[in-house]
PDB file of C-alpha atoms in Angstrom:
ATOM      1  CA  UNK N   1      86.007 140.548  92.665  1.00 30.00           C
ATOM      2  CA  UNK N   2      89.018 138.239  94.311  1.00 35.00           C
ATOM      3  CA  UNK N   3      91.889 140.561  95.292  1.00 34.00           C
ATOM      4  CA  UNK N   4      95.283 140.311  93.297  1.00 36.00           C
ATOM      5  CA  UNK N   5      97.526 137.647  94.704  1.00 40.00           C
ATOM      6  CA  UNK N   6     100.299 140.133  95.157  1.00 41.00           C
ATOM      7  CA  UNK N   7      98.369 142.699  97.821  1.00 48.00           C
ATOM      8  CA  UNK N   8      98.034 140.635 101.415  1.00 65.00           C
ATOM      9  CA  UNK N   9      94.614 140.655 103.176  1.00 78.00           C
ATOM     10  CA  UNK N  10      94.127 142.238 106.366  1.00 83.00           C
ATOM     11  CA  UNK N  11      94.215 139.694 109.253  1.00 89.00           C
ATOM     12  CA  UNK N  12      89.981 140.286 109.788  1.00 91.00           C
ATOM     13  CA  UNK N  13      89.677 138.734 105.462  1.00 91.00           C
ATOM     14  CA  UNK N  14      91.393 135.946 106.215  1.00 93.00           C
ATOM     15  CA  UNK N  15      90.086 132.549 105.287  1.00 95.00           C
ATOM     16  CA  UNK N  16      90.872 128.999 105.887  1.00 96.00           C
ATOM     17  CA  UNK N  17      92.169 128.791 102.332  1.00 95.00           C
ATOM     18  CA  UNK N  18      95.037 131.353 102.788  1.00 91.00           C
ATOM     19  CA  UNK N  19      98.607 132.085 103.007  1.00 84.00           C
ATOM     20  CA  UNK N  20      99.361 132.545 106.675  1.00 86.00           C
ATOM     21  CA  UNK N  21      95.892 130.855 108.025  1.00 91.00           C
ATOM     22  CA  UNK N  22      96.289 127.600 106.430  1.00 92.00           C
ATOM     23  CA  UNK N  23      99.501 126.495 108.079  1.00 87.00           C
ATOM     24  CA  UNK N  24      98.583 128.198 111.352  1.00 89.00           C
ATOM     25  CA  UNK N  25      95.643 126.265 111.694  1.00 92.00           C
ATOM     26  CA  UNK N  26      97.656 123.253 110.208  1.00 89.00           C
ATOM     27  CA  UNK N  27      99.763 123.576 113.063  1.00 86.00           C
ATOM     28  CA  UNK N  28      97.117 122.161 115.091  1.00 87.00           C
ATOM     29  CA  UNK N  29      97.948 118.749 115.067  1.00 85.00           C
ATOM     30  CA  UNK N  30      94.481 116.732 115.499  1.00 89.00           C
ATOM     31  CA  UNK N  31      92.768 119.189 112.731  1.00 92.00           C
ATOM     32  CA  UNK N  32      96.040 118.130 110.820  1.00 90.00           C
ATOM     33  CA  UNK N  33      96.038 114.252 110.737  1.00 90.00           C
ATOM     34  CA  UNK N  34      92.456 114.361 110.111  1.00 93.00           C
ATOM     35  CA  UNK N  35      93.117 116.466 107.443  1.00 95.00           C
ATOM     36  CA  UNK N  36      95.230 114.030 106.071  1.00 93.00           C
ATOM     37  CA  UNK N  37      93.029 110.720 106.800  1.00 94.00           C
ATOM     38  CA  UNK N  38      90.003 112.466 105.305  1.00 96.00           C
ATOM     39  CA  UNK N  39      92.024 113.262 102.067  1.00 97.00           C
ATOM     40  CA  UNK N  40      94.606 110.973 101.802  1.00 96.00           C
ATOM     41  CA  UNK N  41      92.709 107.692 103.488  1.00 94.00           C
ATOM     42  CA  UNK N  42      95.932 107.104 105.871  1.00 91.00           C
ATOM     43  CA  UNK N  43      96.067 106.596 109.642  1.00 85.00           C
ATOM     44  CA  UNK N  44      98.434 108.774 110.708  1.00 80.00           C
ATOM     45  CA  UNK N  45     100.487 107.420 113.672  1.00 71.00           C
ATOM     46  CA  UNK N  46     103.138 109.894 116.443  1.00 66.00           C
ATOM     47  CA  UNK N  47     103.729 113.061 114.053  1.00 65.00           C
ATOM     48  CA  UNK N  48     107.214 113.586 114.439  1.00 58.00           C
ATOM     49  CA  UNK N  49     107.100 117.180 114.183  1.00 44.00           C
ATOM     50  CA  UNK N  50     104.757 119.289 111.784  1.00 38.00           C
ATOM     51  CA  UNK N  51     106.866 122.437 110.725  1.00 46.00           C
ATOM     52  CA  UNK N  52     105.224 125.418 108.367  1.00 42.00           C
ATOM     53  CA  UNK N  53     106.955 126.763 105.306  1.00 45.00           C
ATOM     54  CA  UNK N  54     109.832 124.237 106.136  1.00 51.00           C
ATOM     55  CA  UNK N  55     112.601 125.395 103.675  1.00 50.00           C
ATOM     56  CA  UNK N  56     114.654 122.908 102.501  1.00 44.00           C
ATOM     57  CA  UNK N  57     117.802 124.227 100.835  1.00 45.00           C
ATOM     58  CA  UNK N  58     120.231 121.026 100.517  1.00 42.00           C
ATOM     59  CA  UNK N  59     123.260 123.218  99.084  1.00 38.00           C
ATOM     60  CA  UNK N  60     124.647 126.762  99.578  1.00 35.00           C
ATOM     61  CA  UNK N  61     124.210 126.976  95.504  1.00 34.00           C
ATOM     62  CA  UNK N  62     120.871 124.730  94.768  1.00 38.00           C
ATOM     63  CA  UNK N  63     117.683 126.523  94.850  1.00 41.00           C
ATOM     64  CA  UNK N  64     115.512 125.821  98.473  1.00 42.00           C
ATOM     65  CA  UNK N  65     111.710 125.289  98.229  1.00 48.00           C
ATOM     66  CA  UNK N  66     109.469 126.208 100.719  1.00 55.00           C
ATOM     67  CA  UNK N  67     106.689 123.867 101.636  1.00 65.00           C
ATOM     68  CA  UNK N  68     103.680 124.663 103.467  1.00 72.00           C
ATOM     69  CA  UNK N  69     103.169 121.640 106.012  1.00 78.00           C
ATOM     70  CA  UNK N  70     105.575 119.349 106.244  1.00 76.00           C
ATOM     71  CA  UNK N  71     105.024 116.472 108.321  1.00 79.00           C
ATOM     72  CA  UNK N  72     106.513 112.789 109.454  1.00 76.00           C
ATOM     73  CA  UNK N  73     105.600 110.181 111.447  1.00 76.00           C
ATOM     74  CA  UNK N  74     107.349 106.196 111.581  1.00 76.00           C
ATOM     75  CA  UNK N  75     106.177 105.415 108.297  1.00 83.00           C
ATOM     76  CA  UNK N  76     105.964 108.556 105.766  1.00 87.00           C
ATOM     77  CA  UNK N  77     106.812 111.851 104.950  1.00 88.00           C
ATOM     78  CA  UNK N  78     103.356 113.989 103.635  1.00 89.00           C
ATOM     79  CA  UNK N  79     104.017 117.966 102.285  1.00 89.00           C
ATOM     80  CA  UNK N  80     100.706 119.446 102.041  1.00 90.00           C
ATOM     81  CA  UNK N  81     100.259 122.658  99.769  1.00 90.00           C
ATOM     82  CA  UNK N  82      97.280 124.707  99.649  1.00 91.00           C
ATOM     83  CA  UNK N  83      97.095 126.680  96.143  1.00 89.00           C
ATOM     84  CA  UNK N  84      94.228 129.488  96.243  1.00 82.00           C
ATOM     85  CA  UNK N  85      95.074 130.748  93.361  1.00 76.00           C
ATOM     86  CA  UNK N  86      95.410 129.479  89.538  1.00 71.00           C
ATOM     87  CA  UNK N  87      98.324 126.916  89.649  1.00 66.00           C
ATOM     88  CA  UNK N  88     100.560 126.136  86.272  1.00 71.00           C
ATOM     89  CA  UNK N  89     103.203 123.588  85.760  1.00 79.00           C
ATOM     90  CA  UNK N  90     102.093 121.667  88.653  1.00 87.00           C
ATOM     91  CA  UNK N  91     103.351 118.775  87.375  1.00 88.00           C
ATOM     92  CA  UNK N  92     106.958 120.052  87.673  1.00 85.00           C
ATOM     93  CA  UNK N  93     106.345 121.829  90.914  1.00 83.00           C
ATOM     94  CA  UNK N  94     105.575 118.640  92.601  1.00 87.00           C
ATOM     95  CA  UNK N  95     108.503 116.748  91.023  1.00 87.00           C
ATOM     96  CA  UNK N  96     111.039 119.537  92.079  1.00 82.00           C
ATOM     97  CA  UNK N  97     108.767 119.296  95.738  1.00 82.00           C
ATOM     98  CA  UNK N  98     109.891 115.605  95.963  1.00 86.00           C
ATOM     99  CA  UNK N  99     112.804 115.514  95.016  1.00 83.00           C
ATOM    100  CA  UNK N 100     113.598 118.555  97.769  1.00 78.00           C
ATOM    101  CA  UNK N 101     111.923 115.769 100.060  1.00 80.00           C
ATOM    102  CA  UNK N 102     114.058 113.006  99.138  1.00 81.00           C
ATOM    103  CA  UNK N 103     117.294 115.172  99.503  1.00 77.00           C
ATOM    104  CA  UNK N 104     116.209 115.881 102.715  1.00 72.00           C
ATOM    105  CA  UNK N 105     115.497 112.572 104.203  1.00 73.00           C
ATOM    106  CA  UNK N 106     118.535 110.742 102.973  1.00 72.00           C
ATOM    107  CA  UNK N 107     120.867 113.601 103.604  1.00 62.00           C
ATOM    108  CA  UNK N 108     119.818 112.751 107.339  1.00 57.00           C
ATOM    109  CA  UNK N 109     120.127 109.278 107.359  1.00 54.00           C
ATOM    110  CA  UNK N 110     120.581 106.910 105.163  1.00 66.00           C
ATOM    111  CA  UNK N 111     120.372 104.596 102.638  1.00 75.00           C
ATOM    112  CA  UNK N 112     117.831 103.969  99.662  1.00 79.00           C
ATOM    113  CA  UNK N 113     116.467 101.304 101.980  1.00 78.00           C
ATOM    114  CA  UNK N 114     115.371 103.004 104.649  1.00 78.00           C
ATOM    115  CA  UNK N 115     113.592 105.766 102.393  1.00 83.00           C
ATOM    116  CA  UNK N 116     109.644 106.407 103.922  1.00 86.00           C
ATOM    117  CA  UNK N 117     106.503 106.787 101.550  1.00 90.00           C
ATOM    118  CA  UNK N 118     105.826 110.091 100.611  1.00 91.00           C
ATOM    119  CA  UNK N 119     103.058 111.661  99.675  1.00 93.00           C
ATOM    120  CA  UNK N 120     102.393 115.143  98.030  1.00 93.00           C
ATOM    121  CA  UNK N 121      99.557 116.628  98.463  1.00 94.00           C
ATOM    122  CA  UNK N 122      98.098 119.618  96.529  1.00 95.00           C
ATOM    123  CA  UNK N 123      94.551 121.032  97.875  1.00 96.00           C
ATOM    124  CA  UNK N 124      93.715 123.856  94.525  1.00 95.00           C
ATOM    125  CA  UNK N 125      90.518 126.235  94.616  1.00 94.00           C
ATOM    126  CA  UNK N 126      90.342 125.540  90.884  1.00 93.00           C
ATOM    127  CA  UNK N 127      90.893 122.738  88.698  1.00 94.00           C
ATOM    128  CA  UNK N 128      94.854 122.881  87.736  1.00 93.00           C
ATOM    129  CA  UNK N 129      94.309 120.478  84.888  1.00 94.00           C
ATOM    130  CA  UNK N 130      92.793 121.427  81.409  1.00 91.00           C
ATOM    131  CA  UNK N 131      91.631 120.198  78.142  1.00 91.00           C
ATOM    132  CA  UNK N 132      92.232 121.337  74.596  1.00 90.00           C
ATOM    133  CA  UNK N 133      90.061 124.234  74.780  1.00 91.00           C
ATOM    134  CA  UNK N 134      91.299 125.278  77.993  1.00 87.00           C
ATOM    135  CA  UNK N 135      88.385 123.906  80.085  1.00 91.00           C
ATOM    136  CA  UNK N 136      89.059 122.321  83.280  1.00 92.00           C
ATOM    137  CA  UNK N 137      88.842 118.230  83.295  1.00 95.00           C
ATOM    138  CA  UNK N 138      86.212 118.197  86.105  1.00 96.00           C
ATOM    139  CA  UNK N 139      87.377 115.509  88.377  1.00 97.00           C
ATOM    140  CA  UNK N 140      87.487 116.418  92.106  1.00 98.00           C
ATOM    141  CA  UNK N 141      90.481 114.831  92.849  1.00 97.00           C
ATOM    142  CA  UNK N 142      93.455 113.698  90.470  1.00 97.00           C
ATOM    143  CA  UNK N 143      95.901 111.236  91.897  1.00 97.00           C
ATOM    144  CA  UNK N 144      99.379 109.801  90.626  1.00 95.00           C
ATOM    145  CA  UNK N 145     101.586 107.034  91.336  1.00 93.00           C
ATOM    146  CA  UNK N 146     104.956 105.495  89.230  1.00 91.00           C
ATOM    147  CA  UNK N 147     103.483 102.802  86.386  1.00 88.00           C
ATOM    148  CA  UNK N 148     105.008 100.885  84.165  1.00 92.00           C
ATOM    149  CA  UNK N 149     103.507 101.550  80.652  1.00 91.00           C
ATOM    150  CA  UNK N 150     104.394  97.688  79.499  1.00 94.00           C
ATOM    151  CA  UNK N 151     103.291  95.881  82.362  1.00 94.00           C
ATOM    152  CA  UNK N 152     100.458  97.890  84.507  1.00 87.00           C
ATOM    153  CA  UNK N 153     100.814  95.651  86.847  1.00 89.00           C
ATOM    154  CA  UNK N 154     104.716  95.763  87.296  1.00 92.00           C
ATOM    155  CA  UNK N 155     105.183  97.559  90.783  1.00 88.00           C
ATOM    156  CA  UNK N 156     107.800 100.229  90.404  1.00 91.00           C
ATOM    157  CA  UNK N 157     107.487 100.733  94.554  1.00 90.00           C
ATOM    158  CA  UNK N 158     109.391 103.925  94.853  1.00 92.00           C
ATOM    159  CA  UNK N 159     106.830 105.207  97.659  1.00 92.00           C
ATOM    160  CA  UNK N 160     105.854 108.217  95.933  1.00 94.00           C
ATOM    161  CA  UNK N 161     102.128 109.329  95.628  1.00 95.00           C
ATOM    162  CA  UNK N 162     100.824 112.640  94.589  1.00 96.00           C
ATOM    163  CA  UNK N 163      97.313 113.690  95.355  1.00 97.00           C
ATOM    164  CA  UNK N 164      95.816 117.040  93.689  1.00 97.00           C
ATOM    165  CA  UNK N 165      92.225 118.314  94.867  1.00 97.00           C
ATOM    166  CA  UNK N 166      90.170 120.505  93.302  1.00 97.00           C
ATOM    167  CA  UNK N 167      88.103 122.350  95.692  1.00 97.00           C
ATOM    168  CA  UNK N 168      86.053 123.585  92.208  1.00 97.00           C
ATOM    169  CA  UNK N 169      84.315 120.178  91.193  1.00 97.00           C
ATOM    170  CA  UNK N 170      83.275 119.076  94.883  1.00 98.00           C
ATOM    171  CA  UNK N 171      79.778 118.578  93.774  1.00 97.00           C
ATOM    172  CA  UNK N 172      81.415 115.277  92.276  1.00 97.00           C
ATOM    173  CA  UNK N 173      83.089 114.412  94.718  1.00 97.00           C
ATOM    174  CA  UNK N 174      81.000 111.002  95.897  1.00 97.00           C
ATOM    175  CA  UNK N 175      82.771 111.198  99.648  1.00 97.00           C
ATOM    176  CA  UNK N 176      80.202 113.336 101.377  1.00 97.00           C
ATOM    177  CA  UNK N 177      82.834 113.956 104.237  1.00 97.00           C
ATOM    178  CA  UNK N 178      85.314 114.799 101.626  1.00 98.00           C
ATOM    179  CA  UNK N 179      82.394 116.711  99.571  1.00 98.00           C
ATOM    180  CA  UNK N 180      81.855 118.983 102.516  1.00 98.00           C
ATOM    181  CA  UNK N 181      85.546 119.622 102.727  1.00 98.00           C
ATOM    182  CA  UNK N 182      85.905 120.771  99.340  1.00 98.00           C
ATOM    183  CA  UNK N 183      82.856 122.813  99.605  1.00 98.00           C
ATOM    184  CA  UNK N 184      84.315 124.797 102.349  1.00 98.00           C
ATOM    185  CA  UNK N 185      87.578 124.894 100.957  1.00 97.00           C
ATOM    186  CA  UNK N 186      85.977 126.690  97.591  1.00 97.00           C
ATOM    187  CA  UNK N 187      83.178 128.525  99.167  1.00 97.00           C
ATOM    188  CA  UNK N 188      84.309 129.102 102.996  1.00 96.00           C
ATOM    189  CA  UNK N 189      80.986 128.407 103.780  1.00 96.00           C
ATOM    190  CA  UNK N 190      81.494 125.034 106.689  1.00 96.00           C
ATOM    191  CA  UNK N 191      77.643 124.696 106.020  1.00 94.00           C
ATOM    192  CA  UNK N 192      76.576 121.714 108.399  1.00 95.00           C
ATOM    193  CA  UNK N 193      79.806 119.706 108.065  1.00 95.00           C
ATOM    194  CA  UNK N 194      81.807 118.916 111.827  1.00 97.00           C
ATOM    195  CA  UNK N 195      84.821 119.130 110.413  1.00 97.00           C
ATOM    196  CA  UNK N 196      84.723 121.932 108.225  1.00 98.00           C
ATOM    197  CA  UNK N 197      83.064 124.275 111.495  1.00 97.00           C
ATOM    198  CA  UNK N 198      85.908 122.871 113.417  1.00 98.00           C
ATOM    199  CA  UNK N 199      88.089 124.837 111.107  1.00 98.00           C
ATOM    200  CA  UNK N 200      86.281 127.493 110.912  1.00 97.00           C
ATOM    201  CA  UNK N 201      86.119 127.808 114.330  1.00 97.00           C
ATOM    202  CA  UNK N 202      90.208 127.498 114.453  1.00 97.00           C
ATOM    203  CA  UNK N 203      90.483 130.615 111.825  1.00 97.00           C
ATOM    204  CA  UNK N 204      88.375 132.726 114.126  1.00 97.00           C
ATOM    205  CA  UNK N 205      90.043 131.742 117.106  1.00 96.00           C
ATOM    206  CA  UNK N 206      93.493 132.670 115.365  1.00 95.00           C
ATOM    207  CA  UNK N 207      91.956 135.866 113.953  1.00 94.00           C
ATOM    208  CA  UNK N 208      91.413 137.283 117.462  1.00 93.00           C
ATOM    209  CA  UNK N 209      94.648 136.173 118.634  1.00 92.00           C
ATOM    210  CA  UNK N 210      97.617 138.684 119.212  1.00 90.00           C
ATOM    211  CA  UNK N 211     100.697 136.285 118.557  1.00 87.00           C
ATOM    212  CA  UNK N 212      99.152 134.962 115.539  1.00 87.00           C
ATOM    213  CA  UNK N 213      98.852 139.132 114.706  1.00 86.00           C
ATOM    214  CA  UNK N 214     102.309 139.613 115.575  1.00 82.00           C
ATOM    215  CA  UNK N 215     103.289 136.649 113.184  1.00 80.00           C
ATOM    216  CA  UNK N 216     101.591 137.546 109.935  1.00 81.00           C
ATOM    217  CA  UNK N 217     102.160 140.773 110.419  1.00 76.00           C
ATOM    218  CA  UNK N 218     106.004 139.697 110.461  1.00 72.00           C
ATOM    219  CA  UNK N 219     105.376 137.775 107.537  1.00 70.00           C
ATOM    220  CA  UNK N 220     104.033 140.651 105.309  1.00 67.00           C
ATOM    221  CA  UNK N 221     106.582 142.986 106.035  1.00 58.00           C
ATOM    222  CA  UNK N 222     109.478 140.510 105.249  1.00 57.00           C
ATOM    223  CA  UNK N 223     107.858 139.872 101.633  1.00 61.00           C
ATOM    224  CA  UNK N 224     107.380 143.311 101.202  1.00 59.00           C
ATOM    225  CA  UNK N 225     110.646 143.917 102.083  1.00 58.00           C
ATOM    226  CA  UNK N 226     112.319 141.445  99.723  1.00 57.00           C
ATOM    227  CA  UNK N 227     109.741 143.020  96.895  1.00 59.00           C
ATOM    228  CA  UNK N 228     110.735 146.170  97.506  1.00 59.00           C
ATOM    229  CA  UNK N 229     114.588 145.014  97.013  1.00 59.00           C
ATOM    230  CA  UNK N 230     114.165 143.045  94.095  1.00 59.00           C
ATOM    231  CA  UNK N 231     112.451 145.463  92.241  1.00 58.00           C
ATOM    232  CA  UNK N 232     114.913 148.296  92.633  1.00 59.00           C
ATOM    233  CA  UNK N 233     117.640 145.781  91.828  1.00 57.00           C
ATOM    234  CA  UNK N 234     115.661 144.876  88.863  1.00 56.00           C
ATOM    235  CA  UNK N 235     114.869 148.560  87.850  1.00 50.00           C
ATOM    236  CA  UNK N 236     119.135 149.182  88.686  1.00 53.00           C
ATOM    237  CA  UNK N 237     119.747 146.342  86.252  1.00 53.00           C
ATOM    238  CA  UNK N 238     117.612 147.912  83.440  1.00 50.00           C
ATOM    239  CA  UNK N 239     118.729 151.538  83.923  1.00 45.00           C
ATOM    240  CA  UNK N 240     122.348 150.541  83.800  1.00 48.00           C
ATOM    241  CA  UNK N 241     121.889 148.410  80.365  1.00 47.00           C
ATOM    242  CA  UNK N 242     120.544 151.372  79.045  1.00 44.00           C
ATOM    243  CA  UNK N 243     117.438 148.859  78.053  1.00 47.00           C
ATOM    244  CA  UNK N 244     113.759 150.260  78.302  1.00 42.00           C
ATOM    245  CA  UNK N 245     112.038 147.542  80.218  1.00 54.00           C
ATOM    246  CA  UNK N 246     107.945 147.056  79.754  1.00 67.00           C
ATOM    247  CA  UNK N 247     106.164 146.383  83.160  1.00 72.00           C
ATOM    248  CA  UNK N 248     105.797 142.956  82.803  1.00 79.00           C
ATOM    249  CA  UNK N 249     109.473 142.681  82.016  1.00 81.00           C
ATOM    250  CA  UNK N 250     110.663 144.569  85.060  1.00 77.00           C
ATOM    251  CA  UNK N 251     108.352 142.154  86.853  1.00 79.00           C
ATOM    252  CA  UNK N 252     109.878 139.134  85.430  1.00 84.00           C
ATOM    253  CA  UNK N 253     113.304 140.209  86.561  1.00 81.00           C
ATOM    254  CA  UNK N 254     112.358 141.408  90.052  1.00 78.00           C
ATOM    255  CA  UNK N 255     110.720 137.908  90.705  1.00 80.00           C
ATOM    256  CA  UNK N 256     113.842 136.229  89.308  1.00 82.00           C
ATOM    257  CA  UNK N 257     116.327 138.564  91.463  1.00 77.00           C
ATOM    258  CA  UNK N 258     113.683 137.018  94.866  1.00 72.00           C
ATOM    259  CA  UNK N 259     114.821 133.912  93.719  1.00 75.00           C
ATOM    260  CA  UNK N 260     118.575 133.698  93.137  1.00 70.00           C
ATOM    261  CA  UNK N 261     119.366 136.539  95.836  1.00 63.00           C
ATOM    262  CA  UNK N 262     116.680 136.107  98.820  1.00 60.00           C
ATOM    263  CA  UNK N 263     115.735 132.167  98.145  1.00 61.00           C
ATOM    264  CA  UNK N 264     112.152 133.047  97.732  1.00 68.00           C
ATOM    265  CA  UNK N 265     109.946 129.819  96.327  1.00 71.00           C
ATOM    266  CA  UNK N 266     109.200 130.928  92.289  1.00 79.00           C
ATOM    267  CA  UNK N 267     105.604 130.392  92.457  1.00 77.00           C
ATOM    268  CA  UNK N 268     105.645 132.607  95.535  1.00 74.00           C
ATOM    269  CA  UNK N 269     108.025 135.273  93.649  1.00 75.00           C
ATOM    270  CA  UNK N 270     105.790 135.808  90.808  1.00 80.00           C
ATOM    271  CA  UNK N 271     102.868 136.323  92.715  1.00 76.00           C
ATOM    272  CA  UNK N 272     104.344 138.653  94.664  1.00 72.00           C
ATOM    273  CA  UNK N 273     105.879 140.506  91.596  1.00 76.00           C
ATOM    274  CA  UNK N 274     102.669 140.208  89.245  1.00 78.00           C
ATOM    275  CA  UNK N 275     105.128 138.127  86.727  1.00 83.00           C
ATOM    276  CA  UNK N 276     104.042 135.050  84.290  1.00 87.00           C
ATOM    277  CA  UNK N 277     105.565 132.043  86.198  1.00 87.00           C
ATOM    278  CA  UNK N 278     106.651 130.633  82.813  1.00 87.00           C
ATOM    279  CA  UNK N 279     108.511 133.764  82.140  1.00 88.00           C
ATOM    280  CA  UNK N 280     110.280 133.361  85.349  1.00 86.00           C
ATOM    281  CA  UNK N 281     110.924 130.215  85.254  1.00 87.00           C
ATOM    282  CA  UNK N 282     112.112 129.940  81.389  1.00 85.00           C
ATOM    283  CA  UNK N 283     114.443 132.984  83.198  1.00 84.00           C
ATOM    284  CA  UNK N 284     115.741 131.160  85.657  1.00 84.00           C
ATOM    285  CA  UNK N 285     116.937 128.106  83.309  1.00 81.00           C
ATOM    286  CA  UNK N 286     118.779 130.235  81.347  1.00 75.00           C
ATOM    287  CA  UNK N 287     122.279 130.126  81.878  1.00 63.00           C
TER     288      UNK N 287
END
């Protein structure tokens, strides 16, 4: 039985797939651009700099986003975001992701002009997308680019590409290199694939080493500590409206609190809180 998103995994049950091990090994830039060319069928060219959770905040009163990878080279700008757990509204999460993106480039530069390509790319366990019944669609990899409903063939050329993979369906995926991928990704099994022992190899390496230790260790305490806040601030908020708040409602607030007070990304906030995300979120839009 998979462990609940909201209790962290000792350093030793780590996988390639998770929070923590999946930018560390990202950080590696070779396994990173080949990443990239595998999934995304670009050459990547001088990285500029990749950067992990890079939190872009533009204004003192917008809310920041944190992005998992977050790379650049001459020509583009590529987020990649791993989602190992059951991903909603990922549609909107990517749009909000860009424009974050766009902010950030222009607010260092520049004009329209001079705006790269970017790319967004979502790697998911399971299929995000569903059909009537709630059944996912089946296709290994989903991706999306600006059309013009009139004339298809009417180039709208505002750079933007979003890629989602679903590690779930990668016995249909017809790239065997890519096939293998998505294999490990779902099963963390690398099997015979180069690539996919490569990264293996990388999570064992980091498993057994003490800075990497020191560094999720770091990590876990800081989101326990901003859980821990949140949810007496959200328990203080219900006890002094005199209200008698369910569980899931003291979780909803305590994930919206991480939020607005400590900047916390809301997917991440309702994991760590055990809230709906469309509760928080419908939250946060209130006024």
């Amino acid at each position: 039985m998979e462990k609940s998103v909201c209790i962290r995994k000792s350093v030793d049950e780590l996988t390639f797939t998770d929070d923590g091990m999946f930018q560390a090994v990202m950080r590696e830039p070779g396994l990173c651009a080949e990443l990239i060319e595998l999934l995304l069928h670009l050459k990547v060219g001088h990285i500029e700099y990749p950067e992990l959770e890079k939190t872009i905040a533009p204004y003192f009163s917008s809310k920041g986003v944190r992005l998992d990878v977050y790379l650049k080279d001459p020509e583009k700008i590529i987020d990649i975001e791993m989602m190992s757990y059951a991903q909603k509204e990922i549609g909107l999460r990517s749009r909000y992701y860009q424009s974050m993106i766009d902010m950030d480039s222009l607010m260092k530069s520049q004009d329209y002009a001079d705006m790269k390509s970017s790319y967004v790319l979502f790697i998911c366990k399971n299929d995000p997308f569903k059909d009537e019944s709630g059944r996912g669609l089946g296709f290994p990899h989903y991706t999306f680019t600006t059309k013009c409903h009139e004339i298809e063939r009417l180039n709208f050329n505002d750079k933007i590409t979003k890629v989602i993979y679903n590690a779930s369906a990668h016995e249909k995926e017809t790239d065997g290199k890519t096939r293998d991928f998505l294999r490990f990704a779902y099963t963390n099994n690398p099997g015979e694939d180069d690539f996919s022992k490569r990264l293996a190899e990388r999570v064992q390496k980091l498993k057994e080493d003490e800075h990497f230790k020191e560094v999720y260790a770091a990590m876990n305490l800081r989101e326990m500590d901003i859980r821990r806040e949140a949810i007496a601030e959200g328990l203080q908020m219900g006890l002094s409206s005199g209200k008698k708040q369910g569980a899931e409602e003291k979780s909803v607030e305590a994930a919206v609190i991480a939020v607005k007070d400590f900047h916390v990304d809301p997917q991440l906030a309702a994991e760590k809180m055990n809230a709906p995300l469309d509760k928080v979120m419908e939250k946060l839009r209130m006024p």
